[in-house]
PDB file of C-alpha atoms and ligand atoms in Angstrom:
ATOM      1  CA  MET F 140       4.548  24.164  -5.736  1.00 90.00           C
ATOM      2  CA  SER F 141       7.651  22.306  -4.593  1.00 95.00           C
ATOM      3  CA  VAL F 142       7.646  18.740  -3.314  1.00 97.00           C
ATOM      4  CA  GLN F 143       8.310  20.143   0.143  1.00 98.00           C
ATOM      5  CA  GLU F 144       5.243  22.417  -0.047  1.00 97.00           C
ATOM      6  CA  LEU F 145       3.002  19.709  -1.490  1.00 98.00           C
ATOM      7  CA  LEU F 146       4.130  17.261   1.183  1.00 98.00           C
ATOM      8  CA  ALA F 147       3.426  19.797   3.931  1.00 98.00           C
ATOM      9  CA  GLU F 148      -0.012  20.491   2.480  1.00 98.00           C
ATOM     10  CA  THR F 149      -0.760  16.757   2.229  1.00 98.00           C
ATOM     11  CA  ASN F 150       0.271  16.246   5.847  1.00 98.00           C
ATOM     12  CA  GLU F 151      -1.984  19.116   6.929  1.00 98.00           C
ATOM     13  CA  ARG F 152      -4.914  17.606   5.057  1.00 98.00           C
ATOM     14  CA  ILE F 153      -4.242  14.225   6.683  1.00 98.00           C
ATOM     15  CA  GLU F 154      -4.182  15.830  10.098  1.00 98.00           C
ATOM     16  CA  ALA F 155      -7.459  17.658   9.434  1.00 98.00           C
ATOM     17  CA  ALA F 156      -9.117  14.449   8.202  1.00 98.00           C
ATOM     18  CA  CYS F 157      -7.926  12.616  11.323  1.00 98.00           C
ATOM     19  CA  LYS F 158      -9.386  15.351  13.486  1.00 98.00           C
ATOM     20  CA  ARG F 159     -12.742  15.188  11.690  1.00 97.00           C
ATOM     21  CA  ALA F 160     -12.802  11.443  12.172  1.00 98.00           C
ATOM     22  CA  GLY F 161     -11.716  11.587  15.825  1.00 98.00           C
ATOM     23  CA  ARG F 162      -8.542   9.682  15.037  1.00 98.00           C
ATOM     24  CA  GLU F 163      -4.927  10.227  16.092  1.00 98.00           C
ATOM     25  CA  ARG F 164      -2.561  11.474  13.378  1.00 98.00           C
ATOM     26  CA  SER F 165      -0.215   8.630  14.370  1.00 98.00           C
ATOM     27  CA  GLU F 166      -2.799   6.072  13.204  1.00 98.00           C
ATOM     28  CA  VAL F 167      -2.280   7.069   9.570  1.00 98.00           C
ATOM     29  CA  THR F 168       0.889   6.565   7.539  1.00 98.00           C
ATOM     30  CA  LEU F 169       1.487   8.688   4.472  1.00 98.00           C
ATOM     31  CA  LEU F 170       3.063   6.646   1.707  1.00 98.00           C
ATOM     32  CA  ALA F 171       4.714   8.816  -0.946  1.00 98.00           C
ATOM     33  CA  VAL F 172       4.093   7.034  -4.244  1.00 98.00           C
ATOM     34  CA  SER F 173       7.215   7.804  -6.233  1.00 98.00           C
ATOM     35  CA  LYS F 174       6.778   5.543  -9.268  1.00 97.00           C
ATOM     36  CA  THR F 175       8.279   7.035 -12.452  1.00 96.00           C
ATOM     37  CA  LYS F 176       9.779   9.897 -10.411  1.00 97.00           C
ATOM     38  CA  PRO F 177      13.505  10.650 -10.430  1.00 97.00           C
ATOM     39  CA  VAL F 178      15.536  10.082  -7.282  1.00 98.00           C
ATOM     40  CA  SER F 179      16.158  13.847  -7.036  1.00 98.00           C
ATOM     41  CA  LEU F 180      12.460  14.345  -6.213  1.00 98.00           C
ATOM     42  CA  LEU F 181      12.453  11.456  -3.742  1.00 98.00           C
ATOM     43  CA  LYS F 182      15.391  13.132  -2.009  1.00 98.00           C
ATOM     44  CA  GLU F 183      13.424  16.372  -1.758  1.00 98.00           C
ATOM     45  CA  ALA F 184      10.649  14.471  -0.019  1.00 98.00           C
ATOM     46  CA  TYR F 185      13.171  12.680   2.188  1.00 98.00           C
ATOM     47  CA  ASP F 186      14.773  15.976   3.204  1.00 98.00           C
ATOM     48  CA  ALA F 187      11.312  17.231   4.148  1.00 98.00           C
ATOM     49  CA  GLY F 188      10.934  14.283   6.509  1.00 98.00           C
ATOM     50  CA  GLN F 189       9.247  11.635   4.344  1.00 98.00           C
ATOM     51  CA  ARG F 190      10.504   8.099   5.010  1.00 98.00           C
ATOM     52  CA  GLU F 191       7.933   5.710   3.472  1.00 98.00           C
ATOM     53  CA  PHE F 192       7.894   5.386  -0.303  1.00 98.00           C
ATOM     54  CA  GLY F 193       5.686   3.278  -2.558  1.00 98.00           C
ATOM     55  CA  GLU F 194       6.653   1.863  -5.947  1.00 98.00           C
ATOM     56  CA  ASN F 195       4.680  -0.298  -8.346  1.00 97.00           C
ATOM     57  CA  LYS F 196       7.626  -2.011 -10.039  1.00 98.00           C
ATOM     58  CA  VAL F 197      10.257  -4.194  -8.390  1.00 98.00           C
ATOM     59  CA  GLN F 198      12.836  -2.842 -10.823  1.00 98.00           C
ATOM     60  CA  GLU F 199      12.294   0.729  -9.621  1.00 98.00           C
ATOM     61  CA  ILE F 200      12.784  -0.261  -5.987  1.00 98.00           C
ATOM     62  CA  LEU F 201      16.004  -2.086  -6.921  1.00 98.00           C
ATOM     63  CA  GLU F 202      17.286   0.936  -8.835  1.00 98.00           C
ATOM     64  CA  LYS F 203      16.299   3.632  -6.363  1.00 98.00           C
ATOM     65  CA  ALA F 204      16.986   1.969  -3.011  1.00 98.00           C
ATOM     66  CA  PRO F 205      20.810   2.088  -3.286  1.00 98.00           C
ATOM     67  CA  LEU F 206      20.592   5.798  -4.172  1.00 98.00           C
ATOM     68  CA  MET F 207      18.472   6.736  -1.147  1.00 98.00           C
ATOM     69  CA  PRO F 208      19.386   6.834   2.573  1.00 98.00           C
ATOM     70  CA  GLY F 209      19.205   3.481   4.347  1.00 98.00           C
ATOM     71  CA  ASP F 210      16.308   4.378   6.634  1.00 98.00           C
ATOM     72  CA  VAL F 211      13.827   4.671   3.757  1.00 98.00           C
ATOM     73  CA  LYS F 212      11.017   2.133   3.950  1.00 98.00           C
ATOM     74  CA  TRP F 213       9.933   0.768   0.564  1.00 98.00           C
ATOM     75  CA  HIS F 214       6.432  -0.516  -0.062  1.00 99.00           C
ATOM     76  CA  MET F 215       5.481  -2.631  -3.066  1.00 98.00           C
ATOM     77  CA  ILE F 216       2.067  -1.412  -4.200  1.00 98.00           C
ATOM     78  CA  GLY F 217       1.863  -2.666  -7.786  1.00 98.00           C
ATOM     79  CA  HIS F 218       0.954  -5.961  -9.389  1.00 97.00           C
ATOM     80  CA  LEU F 219       3.670  -8.450  -8.463  1.00 98.00           C
ATOM     81  CA  GLN F 220       4.816 -11.313 -10.672  1.00 97.00           C
ATOM     82  CA  ARG F 221       6.014 -14.427  -8.924  1.00 98.00           C
ATOM     83  CA  ASN F 222       9.358 -14.406 -10.708  1.00 98.00           C
ATOM     84  CA  LYS F 223      10.123 -10.973  -9.189  1.00 98.00           C
ATOM     85  CA  VAL F 224       9.494 -11.944  -5.569  1.00 98.00           C
ATOM     86  CA  ARG F 225      13.011 -13.274  -5.002  1.00 98.00           C
ATOM     87  CA  GLN F 226      14.563  -9.870  -5.737  1.00 98.00           C
ATOM     88  CA  LEU F 227      11.978  -7.953  -3.738  1.00 98.00           C
ATOM     89  CA  ILE F 228      11.695 -10.034  -0.607  1.00 98.00           C
ATOM     90  CA  ASP F 229      14.308  -8.316   1.579  1.00 98.00           C
ATOM     91  CA  LYS F 230      13.726  -4.842   0.113  1.00 98.00           C
ATOM     92  CA  ALA F 231      10.060  -4.121   0.909  1.00 98.00           C
ATOM     93  CA  VAL F 232       8.645  -3.608   4.403  1.00 98.00           C
ATOM     94  CA  LEU F 233       5.134  -4.359   3.135  1.00 98.00           C
ATOM     95  CA  ILE F 234       3.741  -5.963  -0.013  1.00 98.00           C
ATOM     96  CA  HIS F 235       0.304  -4.399  -0.606  1.00 98.00           C
ATOM     97  CA  SER F 236      -0.714  -6.323  -3.694  1.00 98.00           C
ATOM     98  CA  VAL F 237      -1.157 -10.024  -2.912  1.00 98.00           C
ATOM     99  CA  ASP F 238      -4.120 -11.302  -4.880  1.00 97.00           C
ATOM    100  CA  SER F 239      -3.553 -15.034  -5.298  1.00 98.00           C
ATOM    101  CA  PHE F 240      -2.496 -17.989  -3.206  1.00 98.00           C
ATOM    102  CA  ARG F 241       0.190 -18.829  -5.757  1.00 98.00           C
ATOM    103  CA  LEU F 242       1.790 -15.430  -5.171  1.00 98.00           C
ATOM    104  CA  ALA F 243       1.468 -15.831  -1.386  1.00 98.00           C
ATOM    105  CA  GLU F 244       3.182 -19.232  -1.655  1.00 98.00           C
ATOM    106  CA  GLU F 245       6.095 -17.758  -3.600  1.00 98.00           C
ATOM    107  CA  ILE F 246       6.468 -14.935  -1.053  1.00 98.00           C
ATOM    108  CA  ASN F 247       6.467 -17.601   1.664  1.00 98.00           C
ATOM    109  CA  ILE F 248       9.185 -19.624  -0.057  1.00 98.00           C
ATOM    110  CA  GLN F 249      11.453 -16.625  -0.614  1.00 98.00           C
ATOM    111  CA  ALA F 250      10.851 -15.264   2.903  1.00 98.00           C
ATOM    112  CA  LEU F 251      11.786 -18.596   4.486  1.00 98.00           C
ATOM    113  CA  LYS F 252      14.944 -18.735   2.347  1.00 98.00           C
ATOM    114  CA  ASN F 253      15.862 -15.286   3.667  1.00 98.00           C
ATOM    115  CA  HIS F 254      14.964 -16.162   7.275  1.00 98.00           C
ATOM    116  CA  LEU F 255      12.371 -13.420   7.474  1.00 98.00           C
ATOM    117  CA  VAL F 256       8.638 -13.032   7.828  1.00 98.00           C
ATOM    118  CA  ALA F 257       7.081 -10.938   5.068  1.00 98.00           C
ATOM    119  CA  ASP F 258       4.242  -8.573   5.924  1.00 98.00           C
ATOM    120  CA  ILE F 259       1.567  -8.625   3.247  1.00 98.00           C
ATOM    121  CA  LEU F 260      -1.826  -7.133   2.457  1.00 98.00           C
ATOM    122  CA  ILE F 261      -4.523  -8.793   0.403  1.00 98.00           C
ATOM    123  CA  GLU F 262      -5.545  -6.602  -2.514  1.00 98.00           C
ATOM    124  CA  VAL F 263      -9.296  -6.407  -2.943  1.00 98.00           C
ATOM    125  CA  ASN F 264     -11.000  -5.248  -6.130  1.00 97.00           C
ATOM    126  CA  ALA F 265     -13.778  -3.532  -4.232  1.00 92.00           C
ATOM    127  CA  ALA F 266     -15.842  -2.252  -7.116  1.00 86.00           C
ATOM    128  CA  GLY F 267     -15.363  -5.293  -9.368  1.00 88.00           C
ATOM    129  CA  GLU F 268     -13.665  -3.311 -12.123  1.00 89.00           C
ATOM    130  CA  ALA F 269     -12.359  -5.551 -14.906  1.00 87.00           C
ATOM    131  CA  SER F 270      -9.283  -3.350 -15.349  1.00 87.00           C
ATOM    132  CA  LYS F 271      -8.161  -3.761 -11.739  1.00 90.00           C
ATOM    133  CA  PHE F 272      -6.134  -6.384  -9.944  1.00 94.00           C
ATOM    134  CA  GLY F 273      -7.235  -7.842  -6.635  1.00 97.00           C
ATOM    135  CA  VAL F 274      -9.591 -10.541  -5.421  1.00 97.00           C
ATOM    136  CA  ALA F 275     -13.334 -10.110  -5.286  1.00 97.00           C
ATOM    137  CA  PRO F 276     -14.502  -9.097  -1.791  1.00 97.00           C
ATOM    138  CA  GLU F 277     -16.061 -12.530  -1.203  1.00 97.00           C
ATOM    139  CA  ASP F 278     -12.747 -14.226  -2.016  1.00 98.00           C
ATOM    140  CA  ALA F 279     -10.724 -12.210   0.510  1.00 98.00           C
ATOM    141  CA  LEU F 280     -11.505 -14.315   3.583  1.00 98.00           C
ATOM    142  CA  PRO F 281     -10.732 -17.661   1.875  1.00 98.00           C
ATOM    143  CA  LEU F 282      -7.399 -16.265   0.649  1.00 98.00           C
ATOM    144  CA  VAL F 283      -6.562 -14.900   4.122  1.00 98.00           C
ATOM    145  CA  GLN F 284      -7.367 -18.318   5.603  1.00 98.00           C
ATOM    146  CA  GLN F 285      -5.100 -20.083   3.117  1.00 98.00           C
ATOM    147  CA  ALA F 286      -2.293 -17.553   3.531  1.00 98.00           C
ATOM    148  CA  SER F 287      -2.461 -17.816   7.323  1.00 98.00           C
ATOM    149  CA  GLU F 288      -0.996 -21.325   7.039  1.00 98.00           C
ATOM    150  CA  LEU F 289       2.222 -19.974   5.537  1.00 98.00           C
ATOM    151  CA  LYS F 290       4.862 -19.384   8.202  1.00 98.00           C
ATOM    152  CA  GLY F 291       7.013 -17.076   6.057  1.00 98.00           C
ATOM    153  CA  LEU F 292       4.390 -14.378   5.886  1.00 98.00           C
ATOM    154  CA  ARG F 293       1.976 -12.448   8.021  1.00 98.00           C
ATOM    155  CA  VAL F 294      -1.319 -11.083   6.712  1.00 98.00           C
ATOM    156  CA  ARG F 295      -1.568  -7.553   8.078  1.00 98.00           C
ATOM    157  CA  GLY F 296      -4.737  -6.362   6.372  1.00 98.00           C
ATOM    158  CA  LEU F 297      -6.314  -5.268   3.117  1.00 98.00           C
ATOM    159  CA  MET F 298      -5.480  -2.903   0.295  1.00 98.00           C
ATOM    160  CA  THR F 299      -7.748  -1.492  -2.365  1.00 98.00           C
ATOM    161  CA  VAL F 300      -7.439   0.780  -5.359  1.00 96.00           C
ATOM    162  CA  ALA F 301     -10.775   2.565  -5.514  1.00 94.00           C
ATOM    163  CA  PRO F 302     -12.303   3.615  -8.837  1.00 92.00           C
ATOM    164  CA  TYR F 303     -11.248   6.860 -10.451  1.00 91.00           C
ATOM    165  CA  VAL F 304     -14.021   9.290  -9.584  1.00 90.00           C
ATOM    166  CA  VAL F 305     -14.755  12.995  -9.986  1.00 89.00           C
ATOM    167  CA  SER F 306     -15.775  13.473  -6.367  1.00 94.00           C
ATOM    168  CA  SER F 307     -14.061  11.548  -3.559  1.00 95.00           C
ATOM    169  CA  GLU F 308     -17.463  11.238  -1.882  1.00 96.00           C
ATOM    170  CA  GLU F 309     -18.358   8.664  -4.551  1.00 96.00           C
ATOM    171  CA  ASN F 310     -15.735   6.333  -3.105  1.00 96.00           C
ATOM    172  CA  ARG F 311     -16.945   6.555   0.481  1.00 97.00           C
ATOM    173  CA  PRO F 312     -19.113   3.412   0.138  1.00 97.00           C
ATOM    174  CA  VAL F 313     -16.117   1.569  -1.344  1.00 97.00           C
ATOM    175  CA  PHE F 314     -13.875   2.477   1.597  1.00 97.00           C
ATOM    176  CA  ARG F 315     -16.637   1.649   4.061  1.00 98.00           C
ATOM    177  CA  LYS F 316     -17.109  -1.754   2.459  1.00 98.00           C
ATOM    178  CA  ILE F 317     -13.398  -2.608   2.654  1.00 98.00           C
ATOM    179  CA  LYS F 318     -13.190  -1.458   6.275  1.00 98.00           C
ATOM    180  CA  GLN F 319     -16.189  -3.654   7.118  1.00 98.00           C
ATOM    181  CA  LEU F 320     -14.592  -6.574   5.281  1.00 98.00           C
ATOM    182  CA  ALA F 321     -11.436  -6.125   7.377  1.00 98.00           C
ATOM    183  CA  VAL F 322     -13.505  -6.042  10.577  1.00 98.00           C
ATOM    184  CA  ASP F 323     -15.369  -9.205   9.523  1.00 98.00           C
ATOM    185  CA  ILE F 324     -12.094 -11.024   8.793  1.00 98.00           C
ATOM    186  CA  GLU F 325     -10.571  -9.859  12.076  1.00 98.00           C
ATOM    187  CA  ARG F 326     -13.594 -11.301  13.912  1.00 98.00           C
ATOM    188  CA  GLU F 327     -12.663 -14.740  12.579  1.00 98.00           C
ATOM    189  CA  ASN F 328      -9.628 -14.618  14.903  1.00 98.00           C
ATOM    190  CA  ILE F 329      -7.403 -16.535  12.522  1.00 98.00           C
ATOM    191  CA  ASP F 330      -3.957 -17.469  13.845  1.00 96.00           C
ATOM    192  CA  ASN F 331      -1.126 -15.459  12.272  1.00 95.00           C
ATOM    193  CA  VAL F 332      -3.570 -12.871  10.846  1.00 98.00           C
ATOM    194  CA  PHE F 333      -3.575  -9.336  12.234  1.00 96.00           C
ATOM    195  CA  MET F 334      -5.791  -7.009  10.148  1.00 97.00           C
ATOM    196  CA  ASP F 335      -4.277  -3.873  11.649  1.00 97.00           C
ATOM    197  CA  VAL F 336      -3.458  -2.258   8.293  1.00 98.00           C
ATOM    198  CA  LEU F 337      -5.890  -0.792   5.779  1.00 98.00           C
ATOM    199  CA  SER F 338      -4.200   0.662   2.701  1.00 98.00           C
ATOM    200  CA  MET F 339      -6.711   2.814   0.815  1.00 98.00           C
ATOM    201  CA  GLY F 340      -7.040   6.338  -0.514  1.00 98.00           C
ATOM    202  CA  MET F 341      -4.927   8.110  -3.158  1.00 97.00           C
ATOM    203  CA  SER F 342      -4.385  11.763  -4.159  1.00 97.00           C
ATOM    204  CA  GLY F 343      -8.022  12.323  -5.092  1.00 96.00           C
ATOM    205  CA  ASP F 344      -9.717  10.674  -2.159  1.00 97.00           C
ATOM    206  CA  PHE F 345      -7.334  10.076   0.762  1.00 98.00           C
ATOM    207  CA  GLU F 346      -9.263  12.290   3.189  1.00 98.00           C
ATOM    208  CA  THR F 347     -12.447  10.287   2.646  1.00 98.00           C
ATOM    209  CA  ALA F 348     -10.436   7.076   3.065  1.00 98.00           C
ATOM    210  CA  ILE F 349      -9.048   8.326   6.389  1.00 98.00           C
ATOM    211  CA  GLU F 350     -12.553   9.190   7.573  1.00 98.00           C
ATOM    212  CA  GLU F 351     -13.513   5.595   6.766  1.00 98.00           C
ATOM    213  CA  GLY F 352     -10.574   3.980   8.562  1.00 98.00           C
ATOM    214  CA  ALA F 353      -7.515   3.936   6.278  1.00 98.00           C
ATOM    215  CA  THR F 354      -4.218   3.425   8.125  1.00 98.00           C
ATOM    216  CA  ILE F 355      -2.049   3.915   5.023  1.00 98.00           C
ATOM    217  CA  VAL F 356      -2.831   6.425   2.300  1.00 98.00           C
ATOM    218  CA  ARG F 357      -0.905   6.216  -0.982  1.00 98.00           C
ATOM    219  CA  VAL F 358      -0.331   9.657  -2.460  1.00 98.00           C
ATOM    220  CA  GLY F 359       1.585  10.159  -5.716  1.00 98.00           C
ATOM    221  CA  THR F 360       0.574  13.150  -7.820  1.00 97.00           C
ATOM    222  CA  GLY F 361      -0.473  15.071  -4.701  1.00 97.00           C
ATOM    223  CA  ILE F 362       3.183  15.113  -3.614  1.00 98.00           C
ATOM    224  CA  PHE F 363       5.233  14.776  -6.804  1.00 97.00           C
ATOM    225  CA  GLY F 364       2.940  16.264  -9.457  1.00 89.00           C
ATOM    226  CA  GLU F 365       1.775  14.534 -12.624  1.00 81.00           C
ATOM    227  CA  ARG F 366       3.674  11.379 -13.490  1.00 67.00           C
ATOM    228  CA  ASN F 367       6.506  11.438 -16.000  1.00 57.00           C
ATOM    229  CA  LYS F 368       5.748   9.282 -18.986  1.00 56.00           C
ATOM    230  CA  GLY F 369       9.381   8.762 -19.995  1.00 52.00           C
ATOM    231  CA  PRO F 370      12.153   6.668 -18.446  1.00 49.00           C
ATOM    232  CA  ILE F 371      13.067   7.349 -14.848  1.00 47.00           C
TER     233      ILE F 371
HETATM  234  C1  PLP O 404       0.012   5.288  -8.634  1.00 50.54           C
HETATM  235  C2  PLP O 404      -0.650   4.661  -7.485  1.00 50.54           C
HETATM  236  C3  PLP O 404      -1.085   5.430  -6.398  1.00 50.54           C
HETATM  237  C4  PLP O 404      -0.970   6.943  -6.332  1.00 50.54           C
HETATM  238  O1  PLP O 404      -1.899   7.539  -7.187  1.00 50.54           O
HETATM  239  P1  PLP O 404      -2.094   9.129  -7.196  1.00 50.54           P
HETATM  240  O2  PLP O 404      -3.462   9.313  -7.762  1.00 50.54           O
HETATM  241  O3  PLP O 404      -1.025   9.685  -8.066  1.00 50.54           O
HETATM  242  O4  PLP O 404      -1.995   9.604  -5.807  1.00 50.54           O
HETATM  243  C5  PLP O 404      -1.652   4.766  -5.328  1.00 50.54           C
HETATM  244  N1  PLP O 404      -1.784   3.411  -5.314  1.00 50.54           N
HETATM  245  C6  PLP O 404      -1.387   2.650  -6.337  1.00 50.54           C
HETATM  246  C7  PLP O 404      -1.560   1.175  -6.257  1.00 50.54           C
HETATM  247  C8  PLP O 404      -0.802   3.240  -7.449  1.00 50.54           C
HETATM  248  O5  PLP O 404      -0.408   2.471  -8.474  1.00 50.54           O
END
């Protein structure tokens, strides 16, 4: 299937999941995860109406952004090193992967230098997998509290990469737990903290994530096919 067909199918599945969950389609943003994919495929998605793209490397955003139309919104979804923040800061509309106060501080410094306020999500390692980035669920609130003091950024919510599972149903408790964590943090009514964004669900489980409250789903292979192993 073409990117256009896969994108249409993904959008239909999102709409159906919203309906099942009694949610408006407009509450859920589809992020096309284009890491390792050539710009030609991103353009196919763009021509089919897709505007939000997710990358996991700063370098790929820097390379691809000048080659894509100016109204594309880039999201940083991968592990972010502090020394890369300076180059990223005015390129990404949302940084999904903040998992330490040191990283939040660097984002704050670079945002203030650029006279902007950076929207960020706190990445939570929901299932405690050693191979995954993100803070433990119990460390999310303390990090949000610390980050809320930084005027150059705005905590918008949580992000999680759920375990790789055979059946998406297996991840339902994970999504439910992260949604509940977001609700609990929101109840704290912390200044400068919004908790209106929940980035969870990927190609294998985005419908379940939507049923459990995701506002951004990150879909890569479901739109672009299997990832290229070689250079972009
Ligand atoms: C690659 C990636 C995705 C997309 O994964 P697919 O299974 O291809 O949909 C989503 N989120 C993050 C953080 C990723 O690195």
